[in-house]
Amino acid sequence: MGGHASGRELDGLAAAARAALVRRIEASGAWAADPGWREAFAAVPRHLFVPYYYVGVAGGYERRWGESTDPGARERWMRGAYEDTPLATRLRDGELLSSSSQPSLMADMLAALGVADGHTVLEIGAGTGYNAALLAHRLGDDKVTTVDLDPEITESARRHLAAAGYHPVVVTGDGARGVPERAPFDRIIATCALSTVPRAWVAQSRPGGRILMPLATGLIVLTVAGAGHAEGRFLHTPAYFVPLRGAGRPGGEPVQLGGVPRRAREDDLFRFLLALTRGSLDPQEAHALWEQEGRPQRERYGITVRGEREWAWLDDPEGPYAWPLPS
């Protein structure tokens, strides 16, 4: 680009970088089950949702900013905005508060959500607004509601969405409580980690609706049967998200892994089992089960919500391996 990154040159770079990102996601197979998402990712300009972001460097973070006076810095910002990687967008005292998720993971989640024309969607965790823009592009502004606890986040999401030409409903509130005034919803998708399924989400879903959320370093897809009952299995995909703030956020002390072989301690699938059974199995019990059952993949696990009960299970909701989730 040389030493003069003009607005026109940046627009050209954005178009080329966005097209390259779409090709990478397509090659990953992320939206094979629902190719309709390809057009949304091709159309929605991610860079408008990350006017600045932070990149990890030795000793902390480096801020990349689209309004930098340095043409090279603006080019790095633009190229980084279209990398298939999560971007840290809000920090406080060194703690990550908000991020823009990895686009291919977003594509995986949106495809698994199983939307259809006319569906209404509630997104928990507004973030930058980018995911809400993808949903609004596919379904229409009036079909999409996004909620976040932090008014600074919802205000910036509104600005980003408006700049990109989208106007879904943006609500400031506790996502664990849903948005009852906009219910019922056909689909609910969370972009923040929880340790339990909020009952409000089940209550605010139509019968046959779907809830997709990160839990225990995985992604659970629940089908709502009505009357406080929902059930489903985990996707194969690992997922690590910023925790939900407000009611329902994950908690607990770090698990001590003394006595567990190093190979298991470093295995993502074993650590998934530990997170899922926290408070029910100690690490040694979890390791014995993991080895006995052939080191199961995430897809063999599921969750059932029935009235006031909520439990995780391996293979069968009524089988021998079931563990209550924290209330």
Coordinates of C-alpha atoms in Angstrom, one line a residue:
M1 CA 0.0 0.0 0.0
G2 CA 3.0 2.3 0.4
G3 CA 3.1 5.3 2.6
H4 CA -0.3 6.8 1.9
A5 CA -3.2 4.6 3.0
S6 CA -6.1 6.6 1.6
G7 CA -9.7 5.9 2.4
R8 CA -10.2 4.5 -1.1
E9 CA -7.2 2.2 -0.7
L10 CA -8.5 1.1 2.8
D11 CA -11.9 0.3 1.3
G12 CA -10.2 -1.8 -1.4
L13 CA -8.1 -3.6 1.2
A14 CA -11.3 -4.2 3.3
A15 CA -13.1 -5.8 0.4
A16 CA -10.2 -8.0 -0.5
A17 CA -9.5 -9.0 3.1
R18 CA -13.2 -9.8 3.7
A19 CA -13.4 -12.0 0.5
A20 CA -10.3 -13.8 1.7
L21 CA -11.9 -14.4 5.1
V22 CA -15.0 -15.8 3.5
R23 CA -12.9 -18.2 1.5
R24 CA -11.1 -19.4 4.6
I25 CA -14.4 -20.0 6.5
E26 CA -15.9 -21.8 3.5
A27 CA -12.8 -24.0 3.2
S28 CA -13.2 -24.9 6.9
G29 CA -16.7 -26.3 6.2
A30 CA -18.2 -24.1 9.0
W31 CA -21.4 -23.3 7.1
A32 CA -21.7 -26.5 5.1
A33 CA -25.0 -27.2 6.9
D34 CA -26.3 -23.8 6.1
P35 CA -24.6 -22.0 3.1
G36 CA -27.0 -19.1 3.5
W37 CA -24.5 -17.6 6.0
R38 CA -21.9 -17.1 3.3
E39 CA -23.6 -14.1 1.9
A40 CA -24.0 -12.5 5.3
F41 CA -20.2 -12.8 6.1
A42 CA -19.4 -11.5 2.6
A43 CA -21.6 -8.5 3.1
V44 CA -21.1 -7.3 6.7
P45 CA -17.9 -5.2 7.1
R46 CA -16.3 -6.6 10.3
H47 CA -13.8 -3.6 10.5
L48 CA -16.7 -1.2 11.3
F49 CA -17.3 -3.2 14.5
V50 CA -13.7 -3.1 15.7
P51 CA -12.6 0.5 15.2
Y52 CA -9.8 -0.5 17.7
Y53 CA -8.7 -3.8 19.3
Y54 CA -5.9 -5.2 21.3
V55 CA -3.3 -7.7 20.2
G56 CA -1.3 -9.6 22.8
V57 CA 2.4 -8.7 22.9
A58 CA 5.2 -9.4 25.3
G59 CA 4.3 -7.8 28.6
G60 CA 0.7 -6.9 27.7
Y61 CA -1.4 -5.7 24.8
E62 CA -0.8 -3.5 21.8
R63 CA -3.7 -1.3 20.6
R64 CA -4.5 -1.2 16.9
W65 CA -6.6 1.7 15.8
G66 CA -8.3 2.5 12.5
E67 CA -7.8 6.3 13.1
S68 CA -4.1 6.1 13.6
T69 CA -2.1 8.8 11.8
D70 CA 0.4 6.2 10.7
P71 CA -0.6 4.7 7.3
G72 CA 1.1 1.4 8.1
A73 CA -0.7 1.1 11.4
R74 CA -4.0 1.6 9.7
E75 CA -3.2 -1.1 7.2
R76 CA -2.2 -3.5 10.1
W77 CA -5.5 -2.6 11.8
M78 CA -7.5 -3.4 8.7
R79 CA -5.7 -6.6 7.9
G80 CA -6.1 -7.8 11.5
A81 CA -9.8 -7.0 11.5
Y82 CA -10.3 -9.8 8.9
E83 CA -8.0 -12.4 10.3
D84 CA -9.8 -15.5 11.4
T85 CA -9.0 -14.9 15.0
P86 CA -10.8 -13.5 18.1
L87 CA -10.1 -9.8 18.8
A88 CA -9.9 -8.3 22.3
T89 CA -12.0 -5.1 22.2
R90 CA -12.5 -4.0 25.8
L91 CA -10.0 -4.3 28.7
R92 CA -10.3 -3.1 32.3
D93 CA -7.3 -3.4 34.6
G94 CA -5.9 -6.0 32.4
E95 CA -9.1 -8.1 32.4
L96 CA -10.8 -9.0 29.1
L97 CA -14.4 -7.7 29.3
S98 CA -15.5 -8.0 25.6
S99 CA -14.2 -9.4 22.4
S100 CA -15.1 -10.1 18.8
S101 CA -15.2 -13.9 18.4
Q102 CA -13.3 -15.9 15.9
P103 CA -15.3 -15.6 12.6
S104 CA -15.1 -19.3 11.7
L105 CA -16.4 -20.2 15.2
M106 CA -19.2 -17.6 14.8
A107 CA -20.0 -19.3 11.4
D108 CA -20.1 -22.7 13.2
M109 CA -22.5 -21.4 15.8
L110 CA -24.8 -19.6 13.4
A111 CA -25.0 -22.7 11.1
A112 CA -25.9 -24.8 14.2
L113 CA -28.5 -22.4 15.3
G114 CA -30.7 -23.5 12.4
V115 CA -32.5 -20.3 11.6
A116 CA -35.2 -20.0 9.0
D117 CA -37.0 -17.0 7.4
G118 CA -39.3 -15.4 9.9
H119 CA -37.5 -16.6 13.0
T120 CA -36.9 -14.3 15.9
V121 CA -33.5 -14.5 17.6
L122 CA -32.3 -13.3 21.0
E123 CA -28.5 -12.9 21.3
I124 CA -27.0 -12.8 24.8
G125 CA -23.8 -10.7 24.8
A126 CA -23.9 -7.8 22.3
G127 CA -20.1 -7.5 22.1
T128 CA -19.2 -5.3 19.2
G129 CA -22.5 -5.8 17.4
Y130 CA -21.0 -7.9 14.6
N131 CA -22.9 -11.1 15.3
A132 CA -26.1 -9.2 15.6
A133 CA -25.4 -7.6 12.2
L134 CA -24.9 -11.0 10.6
L135 CA -28.2 -12.1 12.1
A136 CA -30.0 -8.9 11.0
H137 CA -28.6 -9.3 7.5
R138 CA -30.0 -12.8 7.3
L139 CA -33.3 -12.3 9.1
G140 CA -34.1 -8.6 9.2
D141 CA -33.6 -6.0 11.9
D142 CA -37.0 -6.5 13.5
K143 CA -36.3 -10.2 14.1
V144 CA -33.1 -9.7 16.1
T145 CA -32.7 -8.7 19.8
T146 CA -29.3 -8.4 21.4
V147 CA -28.7 -7.8 25.2
D148 CA -25.7 -6.9 27.3
L149 CA -25.3 -5.8 30.9
D150 CA -22.8 -3.0 30.3
P151 CA -24.3 0.2 28.9
E152 CA -21.0 1.2 27.3
I153 CA -21.0 -2.1 25.3
T154 CA -24.6 -1.7 24.2
E155 CA -24.0 2.0 23.2
S156 CA -20.9 1.1 21.1
A157 CA -22.7 -1.8 19.6
R158 CA -25.6 0.5 18.5
R159 CA -23.1 2.9 16.9
H160 CA -21.3 0.1 15.1
L161 CA -24.5 -1.4 13.8
A162 CA -25.8 1.9 12.6
A163 CA -22.5 2.7 10.8
A164 CA -22.9 -0.6 9.0
G165 CA -26.6 0.0 8.2
Y166 CA -28.3 -2.4 10.7
H167 CA -30.8 -1.6 13.4
P168 CA -31.7 -4.6 15.5
V169 CA -33.1 -4.1 19.0
V170 CA -30.2 -3.5 21.4
V171 CA -31.2 -3.9 25.1
T172 CA -29.1 -3.0 28.2
G173 CA -29.8 -5.6 30.9
D174 CA -28.9 -8.9 32.6
G175 CA -28.7 -11.5 29.8
A176 CA -29.4 -14.3 32.2
R177 CA -32.9 -12.9 32.6
G178 CA -33.5 -12.8 28.8
V179 CA -35.7 -10.0 27.3
P180 CA -39.2 -11.0 28.3
E181 CA -40.8 -8.0 26.6
R182 CA -39.6 -9.3 23.3
A183 CA -40.4 -13.0 23.9
P184 CA -41.1 -15.6 22.7
F185 CA -38.1 -16.4 20.6
D186 CA -37.5 -19.1 18.0
R187 CA -33.7 -19.1 18.7
I188 CA -31.5 -17.9 21.5
I189 CA -27.7 -17.7 21.1
A190 CA -25.2 -16.8 23.7
T191 CA -21.7 -15.4 23.0
C192 CA -20.5 -15.6 26.6
A193 CA -19.8 -18.6 28.8
L194 CA -22.1 -19.9 31.5
S195 CA -22.1 -22.8 33.9
T196 CA -25.9 -23.5 33.8
V197 CA -28.8 -22.9 31.5
P198 CA -30.9 -19.9 32.7
R199 CA -34.5 -21.0 33.2
A200 CA -35.6 -17.6 31.7
W201 CA -34.2 -18.7 28.3
V202 CA -36.2 -21.9 28.3
A203 CA -39.4 -20.0 29.4
Q204 CA -38.9 -17.3 26.7
S205 CA -38.4 -19.9 23.9
R206 CA -41.2 -21.2 21.7
P207 CA -41.8 -24.9 21.8
G208 CA -39.5 -26.4 19.3
G209 CA -37.1 -23.5 19.7
R210 CA -33.4 -23.9 20.0
I211 CA -30.9 -22.5 22.5
L212 CA -27.1 -22.5 21.6
M213 CA -24.7 -21.5 24.3
P214 CA -21.1 -22.0 25.5
L215 CA -20.7 -24.1 28.6
A216 CA -17.8 -26.1 30.0
T217 CA -15.5 -25.2 27.0
G218 CA -18.1 -26.6 24.6
L219 CA -21.2 -25.5 22.7
I220 CA -24.5 -27.0 23.8
V221 CA -27.5 -27.0 21.5
L222 CA -30.8 -27.5 23.3
T223 CA -34.2 -28.1 21.8
V224 CA -37.1 -26.7 23.9
A225 CA -40.0 -29.0 24.4
G226 CA -42.1 -26.5 26.4
A227 CA -43.2 -26.4 30.0
G228 CA -39.6 -25.8 31.3
H229 CA -38.1 -28.8 29.4
A230 CA -35.1 -28.6 27.1
E231 CA -32.5 -31.2 26.0
G232 CA -29.6 -31.5 23.6
R233 CA -26.1 -32.5 22.9
F234 CA -22.8 -30.7 22.6
L235 CA -21.2 -29.9 19.3
H236 CA -17.8 -31.3 18.6
T237 CA -16.3 -27.7 18.6
P238 CA -14.2 -26.5 21.5
A239 CA -15.3 -23.0 22.6
Y240 CA -13.7 -20.5 25.0
F241 CA -15.7 -17.3 25.7
V242 CA -15.6 -14.4 28.1
P243 CA -17.9 -15.3 31.0
L244 CA -21.4 -13.8 31.3
R245 CA -21.5 -10.9 33.8
G246 CA -24.5 -10.6 36.1
A247 CA -26.6 -13.5 37.3
G248 CA -25.7 -17.0 36.1
R249 CA -22.0 -16.3 35.5
P250 CA -19.5 -19.2 35.9
G251 CA -17.7 -19.4 39.2
G252 CA -15.8 -21.8 41.5
E253 CA -12.2 -22.4 42.5
P254 CA -9.6 -23.7 40.1
V255 CA -9.6 -27.6 40.0
Q256 CA -6.5 -29.2 41.6
L257 CA -5.2 -32.0 39.4
G258 CA -2.8 -33.8 41.7
G259 CA -2.7 -37.5 40.9
V260 CA -3.9 -37.1 37.3
P261 CA -1.4 -38.2 34.6
R262 CA 0.1 -35.3 32.7
R263 CA -1.2 -36.6 29.4
A264 CA -4.8 -36.2 30.7
R265 CA -4.2 -32.9 32.4
E266 CA -3.1 -31.4 29.1
D267 CA -5.9 -33.0 27.1
D268 CA -8.7 -30.6 26.0
L269 CA -11.4 -33.4 26.1
F270 CA -10.5 -34.3 29.7
R271 CA -10.5 -30.7 30.8
F272 CA -14.0 -30.4 29.2
L273 CA -15.2 -33.3 31.3
L274 CA -13.7 -31.7 34.4
A275 CA -15.5 -28.4 33.7
L276 CA -18.8 -30.2 33.0
T277 CA -18.7 -32.3 36.2
R278 CA -17.3 -29.7 38.5
G279 CA -18.6 -30.3 42.0
S280 CA -19.8 -33.8 41.2
L281 CA -16.6 -35.7 40.3
D282 CA -13.2 -35.2 41.7
P283 CA -10.4 -35.2 39.1
Q284 CA -9.3 -38.8 39.9
E285 CA -12.9 -40.0 39.4
A286 CA -13.3 -38.0 36.2
H287 CA -10.0 -39.5 34.9
A288 CA -11.1 -43.0 35.7
L289 CA -14.4 -42.5 33.8
W290 CA -12.7 -40.8 30.9
E291 CA -10.3 -43.7 30.4
Q292 CA -13.0 -46.3 30.9
E293 CA -15.3 -44.7 28.3
G294 CA -12.6 -44.4 25.7
R295 CA -11.8 -40.7 26.1
P296 CA -15.2 -39.5 24.8
Q297 CA -15.6 -36.7 22.3
R298 CA -17.9 -33.7 23.2
E299 CA -20.7 -35.0 21.0
R300 CA -21.3 -37.9 23.4
Y301 CA -22.3 -35.4 26.2
G302 CA -25.5 -33.6 26.7
I303 CA -27.7 -31.5 29.0
T304 CA -31.3 -31.9 30.1
V305 CA -33.4 -29.2 31.8
R306 CA -36.6 -30.4 33.3
G307 CA -38.5 -28.1 35.7
E308 CA -36.1 -27.2 38.5
R309 CA -33.7 -30.0 37.7
E310 CA -30.7 -29.6 35.3
W311 CA -28.1 -32.2 34.6
A312 CA -25.3 -33.1 32.3
W313 CA -24.9 -36.7 31.0
L314 CA -22.8 -39.0 28.9
D315 CA -24.5 -40.9 26.1
D316 CA -28.0 -41.1 27.7
P317 CA -30.0 -38.6 29.7
E318 CA -31.3 -41.4 31.9
G319 CA -28.1 -43.5 31.8
P320 CA -25.7 -44.2 34.6
Y321 CA -23.4 -41.2 34.0
A322 CA -25.2 -38.0 34.9
W323 CA -24.2 -35.0 37.0
P324 CA -26.3 -32.1 38.3
L325 CA -25.3 -28.7 37.1
P326 CA -24.9 -25.9 39.6
S327 CA -28.1 -24.1 40.4

